[in-house]
Short mmCIF file of C-alpha atoms and ligand atoms in Angstrom, two decimals:
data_model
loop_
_atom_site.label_atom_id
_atom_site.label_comp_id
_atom_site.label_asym_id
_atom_site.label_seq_id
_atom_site.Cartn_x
_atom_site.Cartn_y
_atom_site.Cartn_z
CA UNK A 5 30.52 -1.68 -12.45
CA UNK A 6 26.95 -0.47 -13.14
CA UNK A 7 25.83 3.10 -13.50
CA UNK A 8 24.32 2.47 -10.16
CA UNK A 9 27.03 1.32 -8.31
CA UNK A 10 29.20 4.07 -9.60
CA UNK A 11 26.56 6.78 -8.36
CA UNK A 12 26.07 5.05 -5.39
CA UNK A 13 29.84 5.26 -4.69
CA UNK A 14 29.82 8.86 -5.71
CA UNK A 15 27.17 9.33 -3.39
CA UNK A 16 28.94 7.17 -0.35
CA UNK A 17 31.67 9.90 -1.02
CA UNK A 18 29.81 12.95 -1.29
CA UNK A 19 28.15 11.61 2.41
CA UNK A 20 32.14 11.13 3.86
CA UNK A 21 33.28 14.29 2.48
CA UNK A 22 30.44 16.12 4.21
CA UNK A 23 30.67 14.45 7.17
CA UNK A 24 34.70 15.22 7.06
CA UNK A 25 33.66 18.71 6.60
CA UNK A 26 31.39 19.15 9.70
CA UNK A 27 33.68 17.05 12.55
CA UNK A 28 30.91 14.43 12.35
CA UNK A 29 32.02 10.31 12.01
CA UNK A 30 30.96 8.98 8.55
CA UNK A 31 28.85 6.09 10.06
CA UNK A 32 26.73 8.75 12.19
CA UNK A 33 24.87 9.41 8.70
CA UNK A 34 22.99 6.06 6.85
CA UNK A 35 22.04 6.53 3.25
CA UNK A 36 18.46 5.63 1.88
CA UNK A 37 18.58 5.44 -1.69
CA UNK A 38 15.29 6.69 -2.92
CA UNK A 39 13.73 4.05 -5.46
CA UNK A 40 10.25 5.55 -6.69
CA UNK A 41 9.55 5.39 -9.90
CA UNK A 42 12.61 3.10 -10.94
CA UNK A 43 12.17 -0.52 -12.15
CA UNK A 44 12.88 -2.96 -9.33
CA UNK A 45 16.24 -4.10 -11.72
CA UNK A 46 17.77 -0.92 -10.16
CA UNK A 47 16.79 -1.79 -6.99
CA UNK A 48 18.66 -5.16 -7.25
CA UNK A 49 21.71 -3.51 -8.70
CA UNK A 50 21.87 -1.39 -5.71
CA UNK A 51 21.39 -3.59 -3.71
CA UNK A 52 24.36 -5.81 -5.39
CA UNK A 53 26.13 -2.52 -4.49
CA UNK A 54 25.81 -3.06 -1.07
CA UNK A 55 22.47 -0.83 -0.68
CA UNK A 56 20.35 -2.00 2.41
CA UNK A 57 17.91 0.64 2.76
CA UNK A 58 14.93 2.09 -0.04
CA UNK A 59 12.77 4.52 0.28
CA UNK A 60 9.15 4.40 -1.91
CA UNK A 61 6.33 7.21 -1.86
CA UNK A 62 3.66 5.15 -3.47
CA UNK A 63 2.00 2.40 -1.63
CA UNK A 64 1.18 -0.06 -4.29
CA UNK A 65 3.95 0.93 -6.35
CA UNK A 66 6.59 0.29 -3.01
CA UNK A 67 4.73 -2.67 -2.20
CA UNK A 68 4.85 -4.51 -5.06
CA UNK A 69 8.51 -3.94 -5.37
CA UNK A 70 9.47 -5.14 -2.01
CA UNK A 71 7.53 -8.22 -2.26
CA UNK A 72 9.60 -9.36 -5.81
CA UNK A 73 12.85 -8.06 -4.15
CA UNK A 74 12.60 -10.50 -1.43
CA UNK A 75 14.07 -13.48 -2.89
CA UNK A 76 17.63 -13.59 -1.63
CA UNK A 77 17.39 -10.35 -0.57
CA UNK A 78 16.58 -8.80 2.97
CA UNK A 79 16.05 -4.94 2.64
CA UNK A 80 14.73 -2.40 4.57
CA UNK A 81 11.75 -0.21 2.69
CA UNK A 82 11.17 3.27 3.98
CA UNK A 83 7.67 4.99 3.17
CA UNK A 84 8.78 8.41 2.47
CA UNK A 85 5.60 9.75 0.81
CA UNK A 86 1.96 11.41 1.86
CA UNK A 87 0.02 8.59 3.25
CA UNK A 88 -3.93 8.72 3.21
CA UNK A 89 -5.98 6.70 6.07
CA UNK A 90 -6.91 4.30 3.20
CA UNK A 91 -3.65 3.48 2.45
CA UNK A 92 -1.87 2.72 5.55
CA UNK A 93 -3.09 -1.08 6.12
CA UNK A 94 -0.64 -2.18 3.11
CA UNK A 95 2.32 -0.07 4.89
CA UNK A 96 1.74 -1.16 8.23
CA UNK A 97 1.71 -4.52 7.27
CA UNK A 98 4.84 -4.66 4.27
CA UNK A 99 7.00 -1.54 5.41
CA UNK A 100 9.35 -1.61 8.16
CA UNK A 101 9.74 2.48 8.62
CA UNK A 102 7.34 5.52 7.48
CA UNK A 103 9.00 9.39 7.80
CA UNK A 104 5.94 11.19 6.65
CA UNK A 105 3.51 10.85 10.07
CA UNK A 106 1.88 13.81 9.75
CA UNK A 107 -1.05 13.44 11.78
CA UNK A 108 -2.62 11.28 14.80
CA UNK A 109 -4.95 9.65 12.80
CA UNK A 110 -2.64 8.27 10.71
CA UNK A 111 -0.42 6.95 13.28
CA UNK A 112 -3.07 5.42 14.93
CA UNK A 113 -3.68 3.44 12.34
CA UNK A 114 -0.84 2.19 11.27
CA UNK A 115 -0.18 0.99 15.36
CA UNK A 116 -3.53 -0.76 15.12
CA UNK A 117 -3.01 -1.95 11.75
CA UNK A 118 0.75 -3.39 12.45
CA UNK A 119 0.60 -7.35 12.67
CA UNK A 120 1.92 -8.03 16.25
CA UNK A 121 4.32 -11.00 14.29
CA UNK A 122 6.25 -7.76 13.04
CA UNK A 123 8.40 -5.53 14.90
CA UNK A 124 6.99 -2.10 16.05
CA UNK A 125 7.24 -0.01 12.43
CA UNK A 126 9.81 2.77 12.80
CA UNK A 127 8.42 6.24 12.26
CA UNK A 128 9.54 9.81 12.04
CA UNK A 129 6.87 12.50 12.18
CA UNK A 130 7.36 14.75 9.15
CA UNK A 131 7.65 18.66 9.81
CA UNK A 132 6.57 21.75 7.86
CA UNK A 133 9.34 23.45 8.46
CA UNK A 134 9.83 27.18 7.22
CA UNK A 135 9.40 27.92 3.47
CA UNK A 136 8.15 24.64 2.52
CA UNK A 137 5.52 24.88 -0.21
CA UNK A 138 3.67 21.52 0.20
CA UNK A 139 0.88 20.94 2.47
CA UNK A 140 2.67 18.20 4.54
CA UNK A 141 4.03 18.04 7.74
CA UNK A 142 2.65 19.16 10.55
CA UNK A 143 3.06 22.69 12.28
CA UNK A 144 6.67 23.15 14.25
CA UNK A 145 4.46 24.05 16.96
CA UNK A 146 2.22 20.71 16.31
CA UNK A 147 5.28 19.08 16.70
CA UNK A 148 5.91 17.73 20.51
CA UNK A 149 2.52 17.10 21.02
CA UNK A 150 2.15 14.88 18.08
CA UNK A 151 5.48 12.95 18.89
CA UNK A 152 4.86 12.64 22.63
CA UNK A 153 1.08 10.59 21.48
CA UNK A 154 2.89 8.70 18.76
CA UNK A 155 5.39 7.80 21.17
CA UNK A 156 2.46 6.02 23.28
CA UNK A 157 1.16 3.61 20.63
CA UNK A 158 2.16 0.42 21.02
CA UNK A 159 2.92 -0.59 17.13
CA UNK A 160 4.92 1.95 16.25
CA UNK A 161 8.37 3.00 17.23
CA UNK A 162 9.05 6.58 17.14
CA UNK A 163 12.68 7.41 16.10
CA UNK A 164 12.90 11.05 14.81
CA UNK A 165 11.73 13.95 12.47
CA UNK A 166 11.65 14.12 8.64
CA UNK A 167 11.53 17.12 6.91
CA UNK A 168 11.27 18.38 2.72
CA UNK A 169 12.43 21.90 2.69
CA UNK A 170 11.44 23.92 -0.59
CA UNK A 171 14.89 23.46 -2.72
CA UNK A 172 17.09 26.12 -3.11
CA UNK A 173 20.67 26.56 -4.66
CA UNK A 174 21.99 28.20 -1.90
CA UNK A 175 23.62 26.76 0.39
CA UNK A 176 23.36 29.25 3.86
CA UNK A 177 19.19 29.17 2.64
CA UNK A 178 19.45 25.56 2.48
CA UNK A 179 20.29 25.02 5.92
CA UNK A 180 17.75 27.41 7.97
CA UNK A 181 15.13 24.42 7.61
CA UNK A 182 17.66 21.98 8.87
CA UNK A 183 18.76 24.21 11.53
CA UNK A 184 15.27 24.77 12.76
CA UNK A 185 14.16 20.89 11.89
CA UNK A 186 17.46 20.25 14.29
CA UNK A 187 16.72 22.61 17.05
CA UNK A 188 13.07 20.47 16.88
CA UNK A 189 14.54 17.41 17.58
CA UNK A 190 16.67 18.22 20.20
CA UNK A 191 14.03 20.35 22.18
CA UNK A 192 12.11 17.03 22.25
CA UNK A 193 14.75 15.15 23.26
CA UNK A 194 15.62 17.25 26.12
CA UNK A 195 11.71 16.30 27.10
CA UNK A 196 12.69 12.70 27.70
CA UNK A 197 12.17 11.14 23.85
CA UNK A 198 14.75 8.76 22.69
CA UNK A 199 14.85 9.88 19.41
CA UNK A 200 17.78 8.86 17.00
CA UNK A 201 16.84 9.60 13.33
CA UNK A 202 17.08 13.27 12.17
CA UNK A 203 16.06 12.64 8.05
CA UNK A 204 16.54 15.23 6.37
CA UNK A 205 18.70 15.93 2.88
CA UNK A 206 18.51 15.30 -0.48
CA UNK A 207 20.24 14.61 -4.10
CA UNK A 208 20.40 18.46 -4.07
CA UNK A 209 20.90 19.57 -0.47
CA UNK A 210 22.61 16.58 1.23
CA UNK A 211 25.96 18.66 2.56
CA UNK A 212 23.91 21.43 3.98
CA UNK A 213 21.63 18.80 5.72
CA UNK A 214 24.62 16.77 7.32
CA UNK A 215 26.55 20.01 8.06
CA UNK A 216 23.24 20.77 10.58
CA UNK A 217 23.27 17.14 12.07
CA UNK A 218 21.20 15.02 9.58
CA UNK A 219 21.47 10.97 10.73
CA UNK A 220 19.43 10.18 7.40
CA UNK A 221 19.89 11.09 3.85
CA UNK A 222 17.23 10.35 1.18
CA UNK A 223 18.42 10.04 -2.30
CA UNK A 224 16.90 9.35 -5.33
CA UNK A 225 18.73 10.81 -8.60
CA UNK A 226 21.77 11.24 -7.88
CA UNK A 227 22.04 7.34 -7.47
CA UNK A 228 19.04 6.26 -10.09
CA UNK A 229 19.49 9.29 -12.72
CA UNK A 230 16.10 11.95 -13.18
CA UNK A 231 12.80 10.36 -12.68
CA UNK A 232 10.33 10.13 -15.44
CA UNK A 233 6.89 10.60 -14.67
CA UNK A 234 5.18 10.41 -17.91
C1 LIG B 14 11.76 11.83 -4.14
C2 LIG B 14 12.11 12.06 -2.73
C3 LIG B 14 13.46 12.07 -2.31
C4 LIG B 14 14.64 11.92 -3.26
O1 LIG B 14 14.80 13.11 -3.97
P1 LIG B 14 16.06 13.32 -4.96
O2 LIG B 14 16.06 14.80 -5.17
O3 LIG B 14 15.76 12.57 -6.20
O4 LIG B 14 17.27 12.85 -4.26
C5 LIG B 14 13.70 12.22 -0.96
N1 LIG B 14 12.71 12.37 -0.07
C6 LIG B 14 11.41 12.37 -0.43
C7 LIG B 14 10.36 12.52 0.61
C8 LIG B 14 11.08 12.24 -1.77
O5 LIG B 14 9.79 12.26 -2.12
#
């Protein structure tokens, strides 16, 4: 077995142990194995793993990995990253989900922008949720009225909330910004939205995410090893 494949597997586990842990079925949680930065060879051995779903946070960088994994392969390629309006014609018209809608604008383009021969592209509106750092996400209070006008246009498909809390080694500070992503997406779902994607949790933080209801785990290292940036 690869490297990969034995991460991967440690990774499967770490997901079943968690969801053990919290009363939650196993299946309730799918993995997306977080692929920026690595060569598309560790995509493929992933994917010869059994890996279905990626997750890329640059455009041309995503892109052009998708396209040369599609020989014999049929994946499913998450945009995970900050998207600018300039950008989002090549991920409407390659990606099949994007978690980081952060504003209107940008949703609205990547509806118009989605070919109608594709399916409506999955999204999840991304949430600053408290003691996050970056500059993403919209405002919790932003929230429902941003999801209930992405939930209107017609190429897109609105399925949940992301959210990138500020990392932390403890695990009761961990979950707060799940908690509070969670109580989110279940105040908008008592308002009539069909939502079914809480993402949320990462190489670091993936118990403490699942242990407050996450359906989505993103993970990068612990399946590809440390990124290298230089
Ligand atoms: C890089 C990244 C991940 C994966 O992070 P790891 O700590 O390597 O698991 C998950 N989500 C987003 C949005 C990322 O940018």
């Amino acid at each position: 077995m690869s490297a990969i494949a034995d991460n991967l597997q440690a990774v499967r586990n770490r997901i079943a142990q968690a969801a053990r842990a919290a009363g939650r079925p196993t299946d309730s949680i799918s993995l997306l194995a977080v692929s920026k930065t690595k060569p598309l060879a560790d995509v493929l051995a992933a994917a010869a793993a059994g890996q279905t779903d990626f997750g890329e946070n640059y455009v041309q960088e995503g892109v052009d990995k998708l396209l040369a994994s599609a020989a014999g392969n049929s994946l499913t390629w998450h945009f995970i990253g900050p998207l600018q309006s300039n950008k989002t014609r090549l991920v409407a018209e390659h990606f099949d989900w994007v978690h980081s809608v952060d504003r209107l604008k940008i949703a609205e383009r990547l509806s118009a922008q989605r070919p109608l021969t594709l399916p409506p592209l999955n999204v999840c509106v991304q949430v600053n949720v408290s003691g996050e750092a970056s500059k993403s996400g919209c405002a919790p209070a932003e929230a429902a009225a941003l999801c209930q006008a992405v939930a209107r246009l017609p190429g897109l498909r609105l399925r949940g909330l992301m959210a990138i809390p500020e990392p932390t080694d403890d695990i009761a500070a961990q979950r707060l910004p799940f908690r509070q992503l969670r109580g989110i997406f279940e105040q908008l779902q008592r308002t009539g939205l069909a939502l079914d994607t809480l993402s949320m949790g990462m190489s670091h933080d993936l118990e403490a995410a699942i242990a407050e209801g996450a359906t989505l785990v993103r993970i990068g290292t612990a399946i590809f090893g440390e990124r290298n940036y230089a």
